């Protein structure tokens, strides 16, 4: 089954600094990958989605992620952190269920990375 | 533009009590999901419904049941609540398998 690993449960940056949140997927290439963001006391919101169309994916709020097959990675970056970026971030990959291996949209989430932004 | 609506938002139960968490979506999505979120463990899938009339177990189904009432609604039932079920529960929906999931705001459940 597909899985993702997020390295670093907490990341702390200063406002204006580069944000780098790490996500590695298991060895088989997934057809798509997601990054979600969760603000306090809210549900998850989609930041961006990778399909095979482009390896560099731009999302909302200035975030982007690059798919690197050689490194089995899909790290999330933002050039300049803002206080409003403080949240928990999740990487997700489709699961496989059913006899035909169809995912039915089922996702497997990483354990999350809490981003703190200091003034 | 409601999206995915969950009720209630907060609930406190005593051990052994039962309750049903409600979820409704207005996006005409085929698939719906129930997750629980616990600190440091990400989201874990409890049950899902690939389409109206079908339900299947996820990673952590023990102690839960679900009903896909119609295309819009997917409920999660705790028959006999246990303290280990204290968590934040999220409902989500998606169109087809390569489409993103849309999440509700969660139900914060405490079991004493």
mmCIF file of C-alpha atoms in Angstrom:
data_model
loop_
_atom_site.group_PDB
_atom_site.id
_atom_site.type_symbol
_atom_site.label_atom_id
_atom_site.label_comp_id
_atom_site.label_asym_id
_atom_site.label_seq_id
_atom_site.Cartn_x
_atom_site.Cartn_y
_atom_site.Cartn_z
ATOM 1 C CA UNK A 1 0.000 0.000 0.000
ATOM 2 C CA UNK A 2 1.096 3.532 -0.703
ATOM 3 C CA UNK A 3 2.303 5.615 2.196
ATOM 4 C CA UNK A 4 3.841 9.024 2.831
ATOM 5 C CA UNK A 5 6.315 10.168 5.437
ATOM 6 C CA UNK A 6 6.569 13.746 6.597
ATOM 7 C CA UNK A 7 9.953 14.521 8.091
ATOM 8 C CA UNK A 8 9.692 16.842 11.055
ATOM 9 C CA UNK A 9 6.542 17.079 13.120
ATOM 10 C CA UNK A 10 7.313 20.742 13.899
ATOM 11 C CA UNK A 11 8.997 23.381 11.762
ATOM 12 C CA UNK A 12 9.663 26.899 12.991
ATOM 13 C CA UNK A 13 10.653 29.815 10.741
ATOM 14 C CA UNK A 14 10.879 33.568 10.984
ATOM 15 C CA UNK A 15 8.491 35.755 9.046
ATOM 16 C CA UNK A 16 9.987 36.345 5.589
ATOM 17 C CA UNK A 17 12.122 33.185 5.677
ATOM 18 C CA UNK A 18 11.892 30.225 3.341
ATOM 19 C CA UNK A 19 9.409 27.527 4.273
ATOM 20 C CA UNK A 20 10.354 23.921 3.452
ATOM 21 C CA UNK A 21 8.077 21.066 4.532
ATOM 22 C CA UNK A 22 9.213 17.590 3.578
ATOM 23 C CA UNK A 23 7.164 14.686 2.217
ATOM 24 C CA UNK A 24 8.439 11.382 0.846
ATOM 25 C CA UNK A 25 6.214 8.736 -0.703
ATOM 26 C CA UNK A 26 6.774 5.008 -0.807
ATOM 27 C CA UNK A 27 8.653 3.528 -3.728
ATOM 28 C CA UNK A 28 5.950 3.094 -6.370
ATOM 29 C CA UNK A 29 5.136 6.281 -8.244
ATOM 30 C CA UNK A 30 1.712 7.542 -7.245
ATOM 31 C CA UNK A 31 -0.657 8.882 -9.911
ATOM 32 C CA UNK A 32 -1.232 11.977 -7.840
ATOM 33 C CA UNK A 33 -0.268 13.605 -4.540
ATOM 34 C CA UNK A 34 -1.862 16.283 -2.418
ATOM 35 C CA UNK A 35 -0.828 18.853 0.127
ATOM 36 C CA UNK A 36 -3.499 20.019 2.545
ATOM 37 C CA UNK A 37 -3.427 22.750 5.185
ATOM 38 C CA UNK A 38 -5.359 22.783 8.440
ATOM 39 C CA UNK A 39 -5.833 26.003 10.376
ATOM 40 C CA UNK A 40 -6.756 25.773 14.070
ATOM 41 C CA UNK A 41 -10.221 24.396 14.716
ATOM 42 C CA UNK A 42 -10.927 23.923 11.024
ATOM 43 C CA UNK A 43 -11.036 21.098 8.538
ATOM 44 C CA UNK A 44 -8.397 20.426 5.894
ATOM 45 C CA UNK A 45 -8.165 22.622 2.814
ATOM 46 C CA UNK A 46 -6.469 21.661 -0.416
ATOM 47 C CA UNK A 47 -3.227 23.561 -1.048
ATOM 48 C CA UNK A 48 -2.173 21.873 -4.255
ATOM 49 C CA UNK A 49 -2.404 18.679 -6.265
ATOM 50 C CA UNK A 50 0.209 16.861 -8.317
ATOM 51 C CA UNK A 51 -0.744 14.903 -11.390
ATOM 52 C CA UNK A 52 1.739 13.652 -13.936
ATOM 53 C CA UNK A 53 1.246 16.752 -16.081
ATOM 54 C CA UNK A 54 3.966 18.853 -14.440
ATOM 55 C CA UNK A 55 6.579 18.192 -11.790
ATOM 56 C CA UNK A 56 6.380 21.720 -10.327
ATOM 57 C CA UNK A 57 2.959 22.466 -8.962
ATOM 58 C CA UNK A 58 1.784 25.862 -7.797
ATOM 59 C CA UNK A 59 -0.871 26.106 -5.148
ATOM 60 C CA UNK A 60 -2.730 28.706 -3.183
ATOM 61 C CA UNK A 61 -1.185 31.306 -0.870
ATOM 62 C CA UNK A 62 2.180 31.280 -2.671
ATOM 63 C CA UNK A 63 3.005 27.644 -1.948
ATOM 64 C CA UNK A 64 4.464 25.267 -4.484
ATOM 65 C CA UNK A 65 5.745 21.702 -4.495
ATOM 66 C CA UNK A 66 8.120 19.810 -6.750
ATOM 67 C CA UNK A 67 7.726 16.137 -7.565
ATOM 68 C CA UNK A 68 11.113 14.392 -7.731
ATOM 69 C CA UNK A 69 10.909 10.774 -8.775
ATOM 70 C CA UNK A 70 14.607 10.112 -8.129
ATOM 71 C CA UNK A 71 14.181 11.193 -4.514
ATOM 72 C CA UNK A 72 10.591 9.895 -4.066
ATOM 73 C CA UNK A 73 9.819 13.351 -2.691
ATOM 74 C CA UNK A 74 7.136 16.006 -2.955
ATOM 75 C CA UNK A 75 8.374 18.779 -0.690
ATOM 76 C CA UNK A 76 6.309 21.918 -0.097
ATOM 77 C CA UNK A 77 7.975 25.319 -0.257
ATOM 78 C CA UNK A 78 7.172 28.989 0.039
ATOM 79 C CA UNK A 79 9.840 31.644 -0.538
ATOM 80 C CA UNK A 80 8.726 34.005 2.205
ATOM 81 C CA UNK A 81 6.723 32.946 5.254
ATOM 82 C CA UNK A 82 3.849 35.022 6.540
ATOM 83 C CA UNK A 83 2.311 34.907 9.997
ATOM 84 C CA UNK A 84 -0.915 33.658 8.443
ATOM 85 C CA UNK A 85 0.894 30.517 7.206
ATOM 86 C CA UNK A 86 1.008 29.126 10.740
ATOM 87 C CA UNK A 87 -0.976 25.896 10.516
ATOM 88 C CA UNK A 88 -0.587 22.133 10.229
ATOM 89 C CA UNK A 89 0.276 20.728 6.819
ATOM 90 C CA UNK A 90 -0.464 17.250 5.526
ATOM 91 C CA UNK A 91 0.836 15.350 2.550
ATOM 92 C CA UNK A 92 -1.487 12.657 1.150
ATOM 93 C CA UNK A 93 -1.296 9.884 -1.436
ATOM 94 C CA UNK A 94 -4.101 7.715 -2.870
ATOM 95 C CA UNK A 95 -4.646 4.346 -1.295
ATOM 96 C CA UNK A 96 -5.466 1.097 -3.067
ATOM 97 C CA UNK A 97 -8.590 -0.842 -2.264
ATOM 98 C CA UNK A 98 -10.788 -3.334 -4.041
ATOM 99 C CA UNK A 99 -9.963 -6.249 -6.297
ATOM 100 C CA UNK A 100 -9.053 -3.970 -9.170
ATOM 101 C CA UNK A 101 -6.827 -1.778 -7.041
ATOM 102 C CA UNK A 102 -9.075 1.233 -7.487
ATOM 103 C CA UNK A 103 -8.536 3.833 -4.830
ATOM 104 C CA UNK A 104 -12.113 5.145 -4.773
ATOM 105 C CA UNK A 105 -10.563 8.414 -3.751
ATOM 106 C CA UNK A 106 -9.257 6.926 -0.512
ATOM 107 C CA UNK A 107 -6.239 8.843 0.740
ATOM 108 C CA UNK A 108 -3.426 7.963 3.104
ATOM 109 C CA UNK A 109 -2.179 10.976 5.045
ATOM 110 C CA UNK A 110 1.191 11.727 6.510
ATOM 111 C CA UNK A 111 1.393 12.481 10.202
ATOM 112 C CA UNK A 112 1.417 16.227 9.672
ATOM 113 C CA UNK A 113 3.895 19.054 10.176
ATOM 114 C CA UNK A 114 3.022 21.988 12.390
ATOM 115 C CA UNK A 115 4.458 25.218 10.990
ATOM 116 C CA UNK A 116 5.156 28.031 13.430
ATOM 117 C CA UNK A 117 6.037 31.488 12.109
ATOM 118 C CA UNK A 118 7.854 33.907 14.404
ATOM 119 C CA UNK A 119 7.695 37.685 13.971
ATOM 120 C CA UNK B 1 -21.792 27.521 -0.531
ATOM 121 C CA UNK B 2 -21.986 25.015 2.341
ATOM 122 C CA UNK B 3 -19.736 22.206 1.037
ATOM 123 C CA UNK B 4 -19.489 19.542 3.765
ATOM 124 C CA UNK B 5 -21.509 20.149 6.926
ATOM 125 C CA UNK B 6 -20.954 18.196 10.134
ATOM 126 C CA UNK B 7 -23.124 18.165 13.223
ATOM 127 C CA UNK B 8 -22.651 18.504 16.094
ATOM 128 C CA UNK B 9 -19.437 20.559 16.371
ATOM 129 C CA UNK B 10 -18.779 19.515 19.970
ATOM 130 C CA UNK B 11 -20.027 16.670 22.121
ATOM 131 C CA UNK B 12 -19.219 15.209 25.518
ATOM 132 C CA UNK B 13 -20.333 11.650 26.250
ATOM 133 C CA UNK B 14 -20.043 9.244 29.113
ATOM 134 C CA UNK B 15 -18.493 5.829 28.585
ATOM 135 C CA UNK B 16 -21.078 3.432 27.212
ATOM 136 C CA UNK B 17 -23.347 6.066 25.692
ATOM 137 C CA UNK B 18 -24.161 6.003 22.009
ATOM 138 C CA UNK B 19 -24.377 8.775 19.479
ATOM 139 C CA UNK B 20 -24.474 9.481 15.772
ATOM 140 C CA UNK B 21 -22.347 12.044 13.988
ATOM 141 C CA UNK B 22 -24.037 13.527 10.965
ATOM 142 C CA UNK B 23 -22.457 14.605 7.693
ATOM 143 C CA UNK B 24 -24.010 16.088 4.575
ATOM 144 C CA UNK B 25 -22.486 17.391 1.348
ATOM 145 C CA UNK B 26 -24.082 19.512 -1.335
ATOM 146 C CA UNK B 27 -21.513 19.013 -4.115
ATOM 147 C CA UNK B 28 -23.149 15.940 -5.672
ATOM 148 C CA UNK B 29 -20.081 13.880 -4.779
ATOM 149 C CA UNK B 30 -20.123 10.116 -5.109
ATOM 150 C CA UNK B 31 -17.649 9.222 -2.375
ATOM 151 C CA UNK B 32 -17.724 10.098 1.309
ATOM 152 C CA UNK B 33 -15.327 9.380 4.157
ATOM 153 C CA UNK B 34 -15.038 9.456 7.916
ATOM 154 C CA UNK B 35 -11.666 10.111 9.553
ATOM 155 C CA UNK B 36 -10.451 10.567 13.073
ATOM 156 C CA UNK B 37 -7.601 12.886 13.926
ATOM 157 C CA UNK B 38 -5.399 12.337 16.954
ATOM 158 C CA UNK B 39 -2.251 14.291 17.860
ATOM 159 C CA UNK B 40 0.831 13.064 16.000
ATOM 160 C CA UNK B 41 -1.104 10.449 14.033
ATOM 161 C CA UNK B 42 -2.456 12.422 11.105
ATOM 162 C CA UNK B 43 -5.869 11.416 9.825
ATOM 163 C CA UNK B 44 -6.914 7.811 9.927
ATOM 164 C CA UNK B 45 -9.746 6.502 7.813
ATOM 165 C CA UNK B 46 -12.560 4.880 9.770
ATOM 166 C CA UNK B 47 -15.050 4.045 7.025
ATOM 167 C CA UNK B 48 -15.752 5.197 3.520
ATOM 168 C CA UNK B 49 -18.517 4.988 0.968
ATOM 169 C CA UNK B 50 -17.377 4.835 -2.649
ATOM 170 C CA UNK B 51 -20.895 5.444 -3.896
ATOM 171 C CA UNK B 52 -24.462 5.547 -2.671
ATOM 172 C CA UNK B 53 -25.444 2.169 -1.276
ATOM 173 C CA UNK B 54 -21.926 0.936 -0.485
ATOM 174 C CA UNK B 55 -19.742 1.232 2.597
ATOM 175 C CA UNK B 56 -16.363 -0.266 3.459
ATOM 176 C CA UNK B 57 -13.983 -0.383 6.377
ATOM 177 C CA UNK B 58 -10.934 1.805 6.563
ATOM 178 C CA UNK B 59 -7.902 1.530 8.841
ATOM 179 C CA UNK B 60 -9.637 1.861 12.216
ATOM 180 C CA UNK B 61 -13.278 0.670 11.967
ATOM 181 C CA UNK B 62 -13.618 -1.097 15.324
ATOM 182 C CA UNK B 63 -16.270 0.433 17.552
ATOM 183 C CA UNK B 64 -17.958 2.337 14.719
ATOM 184 C CA UNK B 65 -20.742 1.826 12.225
ATOM 185 C CA UNK B 66 -21.801 3.927 9.275
ATOM 186 C CA UNK B 67 -24.838 4.513 7.106
ATOM 187 C CA UNK B 68 -24.888 6.064 3.662
ATOM 188 C CA UNK B 69 -28.421 7.356 3.903
ATOM 189 C CA UNK B 70 -28.492 8.796 0.391
ATOM 190 C CA UNK B 71 -26.025 10.466 -1.935
ATOM 191 C CA UNK B 72 -25.774 13.549 0.290
ATOM 192 C CA UNK B 73 -25.588 12.054 3.771
ATOM 193 C CA UNK B 74 -23.139 9.741 5.524
ATOM 194 C CA UNK B 75 -23.475 9.172 9.275
ATOM 195 C CA UNK B 76 -21.058 7.657 11.789
ATOM 196 C CA UNK B 77 -22.386 5.866 14.861
ATOM 197 C CA UNK B 78 -20.661 5.000 18.104
ATOM 198 C CA UNK B 79 -22.729 2.248 19.694
ATOM 199 C CA UNK B 80 -20.953 2.161 23.057
ATOM 200 C CA UNK B 81 -18.515 5.009 23.435
ATOM 201 C CA UNK B 82 -15.104 4.393 25.000
ATOM 202 C CA UNK B 83 -12.488 6.925 26.191
ATOM 203 C CA UNK B 84 -10.186 5.748 23.373
ATOM 204 C CA UNK B 85 -12.682 7.228 20.942
ATOM 205 C CA UNK B 86 -12.025 10.739 22.209
ATOM 206 C CA UNK B 87 -10.885 12.489 19.055
ATOM 207 C CA UNK B 88 -11.740 14.991 16.371
ATOM 208 C CA UNK B 89 -13.842 13.424 13.639
ATOM 209 C CA UNK B 90 -13.836 14.690 10.084
ATOM 210 C CA UNK B 91 -16.160 13.908 7.253
ATOM 211 C CA UNK B 92 -15.000 14.403 3.670
ATOM 212 C CA UNK B 93 -16.347 13.894 0.181
ATOM 213 C CA UNK B 94 -14.936 13.652 -3.327
ATOM 214 C CA UNK B 95 -16.211 13.320 -6.863
ATOM 215 C CA UNK B 96 -14.089 10.664 -8.514
ATOM 216 C CA UNK B 97 -10.936 8.888 -7.449
ATOM 217 C CA UNK B 98 -8.462 11.487 -8.699
ATOM 218 C CA UNK B 99 -10.351 14.448 -7.299
ATOM 219 C CA UNK B 100 -9.414 16.175 -4.046
ATOM 220 C CA UNK B 101 -11.407 15.515 -0.932
ATOM 221 C CA UNK B 102 -13.407 18.329 0.627
ATOM 222 C CA UNK B 103 -13.575 18.363 4.409
ATOM 223 C CA UNK B 104 -16.065 19.500 6.999
ATOM 224 C CA UNK B 105 -14.975 21.507 10.038
ATOM 225 C CA UNK B 106 -14.979 18.496 12.337
ATOM 226 C CA UNK B 107 -16.734 17.216 15.433
ATOM 227 C CA UNK B 108 -14.770 17.396 18.662
ATOM 228 C CA UNK B 109 -15.824 14.433 20.766
ATOM 229 C CA UNK B 110 -14.801 13.808 24.363
ATOM 230 C CA UNK B 111 -15.696 10.607 26.149
ATOM 231 C CA UNK B 112 -15.384 10.586 29.905
#
